[in-house]
XYZ file of C-alpha atoms in Angstrom:
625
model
C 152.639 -14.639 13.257
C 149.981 -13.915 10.363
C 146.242 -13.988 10.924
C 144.576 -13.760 7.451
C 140.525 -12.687 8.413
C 139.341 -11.481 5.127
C 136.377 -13.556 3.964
C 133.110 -11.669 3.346
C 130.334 -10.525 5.808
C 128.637 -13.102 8.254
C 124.804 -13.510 7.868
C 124.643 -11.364 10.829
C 125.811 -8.291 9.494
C 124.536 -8.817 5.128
C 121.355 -6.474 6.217
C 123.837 -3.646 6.393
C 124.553 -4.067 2.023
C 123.099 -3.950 -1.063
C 123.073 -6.726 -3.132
C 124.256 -4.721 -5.891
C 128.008 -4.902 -6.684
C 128.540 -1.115 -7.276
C 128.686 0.694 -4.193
C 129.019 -2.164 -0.978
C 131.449 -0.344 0.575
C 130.229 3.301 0.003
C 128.766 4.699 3.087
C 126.698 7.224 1.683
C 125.228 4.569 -0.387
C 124.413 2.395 2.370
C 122.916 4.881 4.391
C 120.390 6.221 1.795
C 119.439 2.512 1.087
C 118.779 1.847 5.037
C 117.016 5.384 5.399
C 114.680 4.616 2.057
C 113.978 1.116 4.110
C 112.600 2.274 7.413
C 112.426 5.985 7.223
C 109.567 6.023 9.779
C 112.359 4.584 12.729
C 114.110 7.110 15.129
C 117.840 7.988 14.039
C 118.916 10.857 16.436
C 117.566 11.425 20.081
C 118.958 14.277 21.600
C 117.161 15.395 24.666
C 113.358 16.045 23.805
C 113.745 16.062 20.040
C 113.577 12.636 17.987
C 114.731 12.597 14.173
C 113.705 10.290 12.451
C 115.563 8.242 9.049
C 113.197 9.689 6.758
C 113.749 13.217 8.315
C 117.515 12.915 8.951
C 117.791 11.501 5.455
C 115.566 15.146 3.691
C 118.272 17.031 6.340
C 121.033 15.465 4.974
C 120.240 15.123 1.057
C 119.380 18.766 1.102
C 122.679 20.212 2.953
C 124.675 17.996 0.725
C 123.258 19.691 -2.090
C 123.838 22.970 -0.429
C 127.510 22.142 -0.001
C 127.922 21.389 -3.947
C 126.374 24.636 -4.383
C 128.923 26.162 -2.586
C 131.657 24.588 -4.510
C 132.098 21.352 -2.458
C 133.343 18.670 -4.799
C 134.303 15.241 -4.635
C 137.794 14.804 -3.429
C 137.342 18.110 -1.161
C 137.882 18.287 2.483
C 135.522 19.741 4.928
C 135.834 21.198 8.323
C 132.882 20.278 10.769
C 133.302 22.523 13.616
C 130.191 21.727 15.719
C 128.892 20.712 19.046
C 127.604 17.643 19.860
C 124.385 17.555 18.414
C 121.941 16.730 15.729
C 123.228 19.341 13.585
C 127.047 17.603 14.010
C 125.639 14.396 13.425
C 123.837 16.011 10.036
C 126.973 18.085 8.894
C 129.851 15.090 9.145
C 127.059 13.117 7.095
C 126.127 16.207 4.413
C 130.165 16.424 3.445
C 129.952 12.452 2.699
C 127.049 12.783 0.918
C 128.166 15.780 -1.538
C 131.410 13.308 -1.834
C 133.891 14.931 0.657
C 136.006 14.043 3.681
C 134.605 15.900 6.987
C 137.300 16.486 9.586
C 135.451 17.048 12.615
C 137.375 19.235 14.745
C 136.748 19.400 18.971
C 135.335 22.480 19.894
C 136.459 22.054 23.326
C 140.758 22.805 21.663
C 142.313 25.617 22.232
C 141.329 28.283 19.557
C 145.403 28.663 17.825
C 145.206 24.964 17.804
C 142.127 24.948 15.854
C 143.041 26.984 13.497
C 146.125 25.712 13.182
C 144.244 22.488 12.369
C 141.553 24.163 9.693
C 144.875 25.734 8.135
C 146.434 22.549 7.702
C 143.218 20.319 6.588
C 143.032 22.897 3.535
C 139.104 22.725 3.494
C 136.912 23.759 0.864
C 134.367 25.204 3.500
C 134.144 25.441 6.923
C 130.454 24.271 8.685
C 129.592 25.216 12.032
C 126.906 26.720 14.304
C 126.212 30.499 14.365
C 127.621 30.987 17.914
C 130.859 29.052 17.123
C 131.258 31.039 13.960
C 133.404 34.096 15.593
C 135.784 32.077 16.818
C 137.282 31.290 13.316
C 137.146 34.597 12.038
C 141.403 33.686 11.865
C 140.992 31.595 8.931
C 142.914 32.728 5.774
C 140.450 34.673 3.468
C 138.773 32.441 0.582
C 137.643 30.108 3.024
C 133.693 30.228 3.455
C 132.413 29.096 7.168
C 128.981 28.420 6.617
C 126.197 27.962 9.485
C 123.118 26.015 8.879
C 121.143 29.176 8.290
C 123.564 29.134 4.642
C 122.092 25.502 4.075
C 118.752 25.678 5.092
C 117.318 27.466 2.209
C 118.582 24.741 -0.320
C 115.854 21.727 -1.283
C 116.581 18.262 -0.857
C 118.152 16.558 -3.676
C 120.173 12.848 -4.116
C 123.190 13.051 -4.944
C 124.230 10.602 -6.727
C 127.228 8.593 -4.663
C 129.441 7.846 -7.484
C 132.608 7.463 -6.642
C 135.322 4.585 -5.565
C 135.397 2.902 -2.366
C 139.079 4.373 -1.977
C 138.043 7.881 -1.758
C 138.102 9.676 1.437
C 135.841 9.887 3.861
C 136.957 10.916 7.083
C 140.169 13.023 7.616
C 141.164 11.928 11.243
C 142.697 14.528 13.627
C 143.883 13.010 17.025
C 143.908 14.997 20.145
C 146.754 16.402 21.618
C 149.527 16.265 18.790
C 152.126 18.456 18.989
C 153.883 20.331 16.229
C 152.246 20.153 12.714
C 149.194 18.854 13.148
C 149.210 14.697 12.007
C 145.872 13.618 10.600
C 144.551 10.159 8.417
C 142.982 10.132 5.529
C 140.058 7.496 6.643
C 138.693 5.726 3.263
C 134.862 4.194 2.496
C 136.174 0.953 2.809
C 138.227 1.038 5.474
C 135.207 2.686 7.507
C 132.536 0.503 6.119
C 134.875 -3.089 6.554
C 135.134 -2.037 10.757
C 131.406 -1.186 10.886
C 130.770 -5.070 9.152
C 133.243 -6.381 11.440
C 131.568 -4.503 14.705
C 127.986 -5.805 13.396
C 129.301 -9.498 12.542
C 130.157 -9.692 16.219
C 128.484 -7.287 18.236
C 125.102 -7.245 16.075
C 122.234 -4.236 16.471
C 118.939 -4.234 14.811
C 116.186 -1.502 15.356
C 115.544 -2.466 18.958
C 119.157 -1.358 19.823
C 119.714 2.031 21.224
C 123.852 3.979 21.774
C 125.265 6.440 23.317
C 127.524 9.045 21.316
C 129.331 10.642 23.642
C 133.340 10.345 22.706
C 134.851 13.386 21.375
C 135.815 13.842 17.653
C 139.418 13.807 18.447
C 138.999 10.292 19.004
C 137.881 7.921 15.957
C 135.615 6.006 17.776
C 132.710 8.787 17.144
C 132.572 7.270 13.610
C 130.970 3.872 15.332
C 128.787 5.447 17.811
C 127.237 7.728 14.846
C 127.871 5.274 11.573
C 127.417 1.952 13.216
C 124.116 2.377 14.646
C 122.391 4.117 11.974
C 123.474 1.452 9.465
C 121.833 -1.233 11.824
C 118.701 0.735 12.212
C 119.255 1.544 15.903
C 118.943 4.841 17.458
C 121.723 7.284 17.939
C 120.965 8.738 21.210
C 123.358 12.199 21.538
C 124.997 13.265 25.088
C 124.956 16.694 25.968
C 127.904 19.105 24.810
C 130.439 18.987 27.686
C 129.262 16.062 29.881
C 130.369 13.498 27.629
C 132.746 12.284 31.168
C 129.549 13.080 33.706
C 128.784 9.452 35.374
C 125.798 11.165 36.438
C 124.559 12.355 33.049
C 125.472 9.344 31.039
C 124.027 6.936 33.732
C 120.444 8.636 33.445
C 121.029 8.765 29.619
C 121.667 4.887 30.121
C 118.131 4.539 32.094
C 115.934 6.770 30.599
C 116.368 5.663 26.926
C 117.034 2.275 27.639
C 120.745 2.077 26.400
C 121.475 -1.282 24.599
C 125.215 -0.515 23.755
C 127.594 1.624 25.077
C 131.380 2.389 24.239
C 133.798 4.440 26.668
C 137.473 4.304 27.012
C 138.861 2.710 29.942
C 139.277 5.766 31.967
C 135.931 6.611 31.993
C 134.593 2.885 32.557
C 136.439 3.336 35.388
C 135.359 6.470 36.497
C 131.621 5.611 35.791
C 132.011 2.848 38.273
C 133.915 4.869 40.768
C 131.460 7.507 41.453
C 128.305 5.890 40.859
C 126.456 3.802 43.814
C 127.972 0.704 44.019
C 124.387 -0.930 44.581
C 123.671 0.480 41.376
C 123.113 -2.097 38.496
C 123.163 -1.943 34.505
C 121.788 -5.161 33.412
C 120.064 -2.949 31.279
C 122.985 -2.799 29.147
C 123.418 -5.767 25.824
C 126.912 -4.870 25.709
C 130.120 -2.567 26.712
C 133.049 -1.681 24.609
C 136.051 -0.624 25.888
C 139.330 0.445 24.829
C 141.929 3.036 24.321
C 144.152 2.198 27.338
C 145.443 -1.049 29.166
C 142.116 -2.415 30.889
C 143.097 -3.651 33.964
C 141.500 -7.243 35.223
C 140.375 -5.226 38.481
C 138.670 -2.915 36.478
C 136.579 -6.038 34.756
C 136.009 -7.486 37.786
C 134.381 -4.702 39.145
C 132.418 -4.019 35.899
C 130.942 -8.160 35.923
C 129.926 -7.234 39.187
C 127.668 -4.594 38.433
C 126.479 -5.630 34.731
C 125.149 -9.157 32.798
C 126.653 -7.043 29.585
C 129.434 -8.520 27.700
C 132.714 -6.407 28.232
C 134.865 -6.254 24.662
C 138.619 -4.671 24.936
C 139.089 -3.405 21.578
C 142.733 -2.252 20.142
C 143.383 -0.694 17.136
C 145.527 2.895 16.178
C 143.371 5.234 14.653
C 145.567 4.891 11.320
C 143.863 1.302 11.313
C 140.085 2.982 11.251
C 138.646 2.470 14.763
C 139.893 -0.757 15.997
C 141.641 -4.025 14.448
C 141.695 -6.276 17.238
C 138.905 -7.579 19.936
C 138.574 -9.590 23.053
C 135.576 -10.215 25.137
C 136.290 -10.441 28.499
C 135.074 -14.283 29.886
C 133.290 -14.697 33.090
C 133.301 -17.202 35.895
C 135.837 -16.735 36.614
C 136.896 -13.034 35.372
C 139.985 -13.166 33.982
C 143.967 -13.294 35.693
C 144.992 -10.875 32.249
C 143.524 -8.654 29.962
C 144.453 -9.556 26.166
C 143.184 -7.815 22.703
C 142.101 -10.262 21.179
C 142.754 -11.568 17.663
C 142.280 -10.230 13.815
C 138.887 -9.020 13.252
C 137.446 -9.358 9.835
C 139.960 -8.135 6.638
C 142.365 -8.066 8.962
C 146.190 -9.118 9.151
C 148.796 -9.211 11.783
C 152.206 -9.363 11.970
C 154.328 -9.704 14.919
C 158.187 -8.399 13.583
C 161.049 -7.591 15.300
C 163.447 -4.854 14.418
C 164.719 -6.187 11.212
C 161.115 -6.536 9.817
C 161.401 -10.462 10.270
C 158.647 -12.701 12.678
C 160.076 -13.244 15.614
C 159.585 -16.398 17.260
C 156.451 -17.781 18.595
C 155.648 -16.377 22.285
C 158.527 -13.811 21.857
C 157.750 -10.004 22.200
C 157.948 -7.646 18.996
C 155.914 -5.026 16.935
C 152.591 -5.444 15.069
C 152.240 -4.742 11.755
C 149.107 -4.862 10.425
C 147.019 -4.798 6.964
C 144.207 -5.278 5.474
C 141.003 -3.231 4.652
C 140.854 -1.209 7.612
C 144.293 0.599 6.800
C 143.973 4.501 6.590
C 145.271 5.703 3.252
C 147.820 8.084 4.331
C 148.581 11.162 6.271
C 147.313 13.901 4.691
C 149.864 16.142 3.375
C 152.818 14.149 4.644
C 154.402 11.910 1.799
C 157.751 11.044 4.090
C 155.841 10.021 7.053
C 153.049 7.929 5.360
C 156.094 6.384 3.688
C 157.792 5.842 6.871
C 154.322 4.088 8.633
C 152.758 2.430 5.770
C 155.424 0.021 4.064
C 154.734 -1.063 0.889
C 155.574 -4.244 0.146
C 157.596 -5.133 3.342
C 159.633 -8.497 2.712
C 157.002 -10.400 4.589
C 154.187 -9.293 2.654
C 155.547 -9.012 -1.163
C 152.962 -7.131 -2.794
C 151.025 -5.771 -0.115
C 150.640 -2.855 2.356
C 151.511 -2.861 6.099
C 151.307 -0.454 8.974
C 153.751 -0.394 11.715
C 152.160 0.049 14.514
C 154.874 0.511 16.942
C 153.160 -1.217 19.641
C 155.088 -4.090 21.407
C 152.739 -7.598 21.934
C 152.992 -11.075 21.929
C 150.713 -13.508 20.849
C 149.860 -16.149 23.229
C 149.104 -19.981 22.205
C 145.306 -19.857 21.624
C 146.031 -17.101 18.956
C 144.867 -14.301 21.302
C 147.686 -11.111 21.715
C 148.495 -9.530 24.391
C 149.677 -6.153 24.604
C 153.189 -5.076 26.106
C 153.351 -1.491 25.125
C 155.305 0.697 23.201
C 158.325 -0.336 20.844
C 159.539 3.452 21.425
C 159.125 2.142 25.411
C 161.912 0.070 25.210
C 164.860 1.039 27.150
C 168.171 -0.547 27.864
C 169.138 -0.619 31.878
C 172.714 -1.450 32.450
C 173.099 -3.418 28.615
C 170.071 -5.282 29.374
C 166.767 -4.084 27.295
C 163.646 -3.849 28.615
C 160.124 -3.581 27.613
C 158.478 -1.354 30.205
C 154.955 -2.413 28.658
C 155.444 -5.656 29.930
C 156.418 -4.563 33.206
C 153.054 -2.568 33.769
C 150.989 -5.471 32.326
C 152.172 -7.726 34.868
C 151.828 -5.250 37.914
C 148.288 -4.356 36.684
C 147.551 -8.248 37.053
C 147.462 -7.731 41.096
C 143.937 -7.300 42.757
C 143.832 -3.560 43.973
C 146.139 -2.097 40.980
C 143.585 0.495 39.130
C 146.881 1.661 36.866
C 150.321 1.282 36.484
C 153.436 2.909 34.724
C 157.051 2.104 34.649
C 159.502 4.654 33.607
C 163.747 4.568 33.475
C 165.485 7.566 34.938
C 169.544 8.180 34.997
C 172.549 7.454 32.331
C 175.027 5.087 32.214
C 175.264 3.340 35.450
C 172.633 5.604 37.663
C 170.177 4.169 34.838
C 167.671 2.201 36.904
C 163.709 1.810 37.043
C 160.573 3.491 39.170
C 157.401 1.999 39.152
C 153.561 4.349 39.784
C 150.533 2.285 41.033
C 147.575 3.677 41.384
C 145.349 1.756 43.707
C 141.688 0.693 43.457
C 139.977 1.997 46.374
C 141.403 2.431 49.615
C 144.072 -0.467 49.483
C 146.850 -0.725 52.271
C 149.625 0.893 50.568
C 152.754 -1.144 52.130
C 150.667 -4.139 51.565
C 149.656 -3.188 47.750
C 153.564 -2.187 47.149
C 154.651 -5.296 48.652
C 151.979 -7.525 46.623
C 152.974 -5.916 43.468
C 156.535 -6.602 43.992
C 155.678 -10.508 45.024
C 153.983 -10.209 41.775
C 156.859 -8.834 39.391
C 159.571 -11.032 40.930
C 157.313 -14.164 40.237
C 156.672 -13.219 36.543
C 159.434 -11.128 35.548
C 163.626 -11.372 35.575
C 164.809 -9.602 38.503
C 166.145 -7.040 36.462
C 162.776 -5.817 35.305
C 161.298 -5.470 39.066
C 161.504 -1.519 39.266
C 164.266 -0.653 42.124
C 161.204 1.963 43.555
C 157.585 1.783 43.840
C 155.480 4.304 44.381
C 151.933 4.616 45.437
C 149.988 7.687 43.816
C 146.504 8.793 43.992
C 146.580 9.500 40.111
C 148.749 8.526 37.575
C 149.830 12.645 35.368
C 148.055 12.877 31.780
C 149.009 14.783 29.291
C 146.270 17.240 27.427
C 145.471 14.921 24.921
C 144.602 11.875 27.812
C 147.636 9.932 27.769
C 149.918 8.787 30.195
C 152.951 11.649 30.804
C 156.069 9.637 30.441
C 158.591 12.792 30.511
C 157.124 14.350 34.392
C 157.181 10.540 36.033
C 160.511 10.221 34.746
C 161.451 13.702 36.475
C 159.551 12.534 39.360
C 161.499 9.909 39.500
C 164.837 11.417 39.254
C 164.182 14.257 41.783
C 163.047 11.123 44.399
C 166.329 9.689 44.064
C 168.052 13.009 44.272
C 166.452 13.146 47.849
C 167.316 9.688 48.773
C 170.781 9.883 47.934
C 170.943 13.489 49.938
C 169.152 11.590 52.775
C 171.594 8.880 52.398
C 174.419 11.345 52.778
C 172.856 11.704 56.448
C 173.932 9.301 59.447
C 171.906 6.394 59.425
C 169.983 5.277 62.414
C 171.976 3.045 64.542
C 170.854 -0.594 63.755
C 171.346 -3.706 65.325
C 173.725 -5.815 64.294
C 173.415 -9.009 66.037
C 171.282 -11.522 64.261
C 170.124 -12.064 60.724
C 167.847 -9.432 60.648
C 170.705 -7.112 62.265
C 173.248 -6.924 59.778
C 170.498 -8.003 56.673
C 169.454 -4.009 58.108
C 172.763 -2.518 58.118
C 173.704 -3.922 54.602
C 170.127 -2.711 53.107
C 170.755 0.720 54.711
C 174.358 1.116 52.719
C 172.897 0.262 49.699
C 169.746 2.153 49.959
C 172.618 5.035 50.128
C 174.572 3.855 47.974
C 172.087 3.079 44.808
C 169.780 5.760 45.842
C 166.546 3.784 46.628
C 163.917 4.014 49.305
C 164.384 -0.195 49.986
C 165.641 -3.303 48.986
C 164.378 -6.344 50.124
C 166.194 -9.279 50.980
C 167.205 -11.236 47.644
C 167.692 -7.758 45.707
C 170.695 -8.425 43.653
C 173.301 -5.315 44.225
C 174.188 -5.256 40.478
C 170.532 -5.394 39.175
C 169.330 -2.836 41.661
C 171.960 -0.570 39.663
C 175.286 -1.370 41.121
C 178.723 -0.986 39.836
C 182.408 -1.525 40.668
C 182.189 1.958 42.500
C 179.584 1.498 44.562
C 181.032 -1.973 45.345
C 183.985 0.273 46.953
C 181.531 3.021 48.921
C 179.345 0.437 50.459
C 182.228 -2.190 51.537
C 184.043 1.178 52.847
C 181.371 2.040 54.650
C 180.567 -1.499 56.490
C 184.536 -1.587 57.143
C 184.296 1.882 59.140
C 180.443 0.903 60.729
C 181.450 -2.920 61.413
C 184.846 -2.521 62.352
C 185.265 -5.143 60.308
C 187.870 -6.276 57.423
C 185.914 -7.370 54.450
C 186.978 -8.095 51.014
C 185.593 -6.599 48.070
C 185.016 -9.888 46.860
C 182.776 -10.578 49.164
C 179.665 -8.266 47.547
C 180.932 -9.732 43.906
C 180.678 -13.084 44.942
C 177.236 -12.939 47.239
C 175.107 -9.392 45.550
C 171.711 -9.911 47.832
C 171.270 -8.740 50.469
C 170.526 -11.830 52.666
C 173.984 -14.203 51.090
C 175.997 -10.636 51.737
C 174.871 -10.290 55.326
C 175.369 -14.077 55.614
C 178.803 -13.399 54.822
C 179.734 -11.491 56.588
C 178.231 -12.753 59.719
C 180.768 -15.985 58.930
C 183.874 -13.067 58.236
C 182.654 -11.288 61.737
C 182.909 -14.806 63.523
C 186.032 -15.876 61.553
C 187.611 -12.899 62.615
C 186.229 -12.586 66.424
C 187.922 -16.370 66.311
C 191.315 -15.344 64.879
C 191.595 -12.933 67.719
């Protein structure tokens, strides 16, 4: 599947350009023209202190100038090593505007990994505040950190913007890499074509006021800072460290009348959660979400609380921000969260392994191009080679970005995501896509999260399910519901042998979802129910259905190493073999007292047709006698 979006900006978002042809997709161009417009309009409220264009615009011009007379040129790199705060939101903009890249680098890291991450981004200068400044007194000599006491002293002055479009503007370091750090090389194009696309749909003027809150390790700081200020809205700045407080971003939403708001799903969540649930914030134009799955629970709970409109954006950060949107209908709130089509200048692909479409409806990995597409990694020729094809056999010509994210695009054009390609695994010869195993359990009412992980080799190889519930749902009953759930959608191979109920679902330090400790989780929980197995089992009736359908579950819980089966479980998909077929019949000839073939489990593998069976061998025999 190909959607082609690349026609030029609606009428809703041409008050963000010049007319001239020169510099449309130059950010630092843009910005001086919208500053020179309205320079009496706030730009930057943080606490007590307002800033306005005209005075963020002096602020800017004149450490921009500083920076070039420090050596700064265009095509440099520059560290911003700052809190949140005015003077962050000034720095990132000064390295644009002397025609560098910033990398904006978390304060909150760990202090090897930040200089691990200065050493690697190869800066021209360093800019940060005077307290930060001792903590990169590592940096290899020739460096120069400057504070803005080393820029203050230098007069305003325009730069010209000069330039291409192409150059750099952002270097992009994600959280929580591991290894040599990995970081894109953001261009002016790519940044201005998503801040067109997020006006076109989502427009702000000057009445508009946003939060920036999200941390610089994630890219969508570049639309809470860029996108507003562009518009003419206010950039209203959380305080350093509370960027997760419901408490402090809920008053932040009140007090200076919030029109827009972006948070990851995580924190929507938590927001929610902890806040009272009479609470309303109709207040609020519109919410942006993204970043992880967004469960239909989770939107539910958010309609009830808000008239806002709820997008679900999706987009790597190697794609600038985001590359796909959905906003999430009401009346009635929706079965399944999607993401939405191409936005503007945007292409999608949907390949399978071989780097050919796959079928319509069928599951395989986005590839995606188009304006928004990061122009590298910086410093890492094999891997941008690797991730950004050039001229892939379904795109002669052109430049695509494998994803590796698993979706399928659904009739109405819309795509829905499944997961990772790298989340793939093959149980028993069969493969399956994990991502679409967690989609369809988070579709239940009282499932806040899921995750689905395969544990074992060979044989053992099997699936364990994580829920996390919403509230305080019934456990047995949510467990049971989700499994009603998966065996409806899903091949019974793909309903997870074990589900688990947790109160929280393990992260790693970077936020995401730790694959590697449920999977040992999961191993070490069938270690214990296989030693438990080893144990006598409870005497259990075996007259009547429900008898011997006991009895037979029992054996195989043992035998397969689970905590239950229900009653149309299929032996083989649950993880059975030709071995186990031997242990378990062994074991209901010495419990039964009763001659059965091994046959018998090959030909009828559920539990109910198995303990049907041998109810008719048990009579059969009782009548020989």
């Amino acid at each position: 599947m190909t959607t082609d979006l690349t026609a030029g900006a609606s009428a809703a978002a041409t008050d963000l350009t010049a007319a001239g042809p020169d510099h449309p997709h130059r950010i630092d161009a843009l910005l001086l023209e919208r500053w020179d417009r309205s320079p009496e309009l706030p730009a930057l409220v943080s606490g007590a202190t307002t800033v306005t264009m005209g005075e963020l615009r002096d602020r800017v011009l004149a450490a921009a100038a500083a920076l070039r007379g420090h050596g700064v040129r265009p095509g440099d790199r520059v560290v911003v090593y700052h809190e949140r705060s005015v003077e962050f939101v000034v720095a990132m903009l000064a390295v644009v505007f002397a025609g560098a890249a910033h990398a904006a680098v978390d304060v909150g890291e760990p202090p090897a990994r930040t200089l691990r991450t200065v050493e690697d981004c190869a800066p021209r200068a360093v800019l940060t505040g005077r307290l930060l400044r001792g903590r990169l007194a590592g940096l290899p000599a020739g460096v120069p950190v400057l504070t803005e006491d080393d820029l203050a002293a230098w007069p305003a002055a325009r730069v010209a913007a000069g330039g291409s479009a192409d150059d750099p503007a952002v270097v992009l370091y994600t959280s929580g890499s591991t290894g040599r750090p990995k970081a894109s090389l953001i261009s002016h194009r790519a940044l201005v074509s998503r801040l067109l696309a997020l006006q076109e749909t989502h427009r702000m003027d000057e009445r508009d006021r946003m939060v920036h809150h999200t941390a610089c390790s994630f890219d969508m700081y570049l639309s809470e800072t860029y996108w507003p200020m562009l518009a003419g809205a206010a950039v209203v700045i959380a305080e350093p460290g509370r960027q997760r407080d419901p408490d402090h971003l809920a008053a932040l939403i009140r007090e200076h009348r919030i029109t827009t708001f972006y948070c990851v799903v995580s924190l929507l969540d938590l927001f929610l959660l902890t806040r009272d649930p009479a609470e309303r914030y109709d207040g609020l134009r519109q919410v942006l979400t993204g970043g992880e799955p967004l469960a239909p629970e989770l939107v539910r709970r958010f309609h009830a609380r808000s008239t806002a409109s709820l997008t679900n954006l999706y987009g790597p950060s190697e794609c600038t921000v985001y590359c796909t949107a959905w906003v999430c209908p009401r009346d009635p709130d929706p079965e399944q969260v999607l993401i939405g089509s191409a936005i503007r200048d945007t292409e999608l692909w949907i390949l399978d392994e071989h780097g050919a479409p796959v079928p319509d409806g069928e599951p395989g990995e986005l590839w995606i191009g188009g304006a928004g597409l990061a122009l590298g990694y910086l410093d890492r020729p094999e891997l941008t080679a690797e991730r950004f094809v050039e001229s892939p056999p379904v795109r002669p010509g052109g430049r695509l970005y494998r994803s590796g994210d698993l979706v399928r695009a659904r009739p109405d054009g819309n795509l829905e995501f499944l997961g990772r390609v790298d989340s793939q695994v093959k149980v028993r010869g069969i493969r399956i896509e994990l991502g679409e195993i967690e989609a369809t359990a988070l579709r239940v009412p009282g499932v806040r999260r899921a995750a689905v992980v395969a544990h074992g080799s060979g044989g053992d190889r099997r699936l364990a399910g994580y829920l996390e519930p919403a509230g305080d749902a019934d456990r047995e009953a949510l467990v049971a519901r989700v499994r009603t759930a998966l065996r409806t959608w899903l091949p019974t191979y793909m309903v997870p042998a074990d589900l688990t109920v947790v109160d929280g679902l393990p992260l790693t330090p970077n936020g995401k979802l730790d694959r590697l400790l449920l999977e040992r989780r999961a191993a070490e929980r069938a270690a214990e129910q296989r030693a438990a197995g080893r144990e006598a089992a409870p005497p259990a009736p075996t007259d009547g259905p429900a008898g011997l359908e006991q009895v037979v579950a029992q054996e195989w819980c043992r035998a397969l190493g689970l905590s239950g089966v229900g009653p149309e479980d299929d032996f083989f998909e649950l993880g059975g073999d030709s071995f186990k077929v031997v242990g378990v019949v062994e074991a209901l000839r010495a419990r039964l007292s009763l001659e059965i073939p091994l046959t018998a489990l090959l030909l009828e593998p559920t539990v109910a047709a198995f303990a049907a069976e041998l109810r008719r061998l048990t009579e059969d025999q009782e009548t020989a006698r």
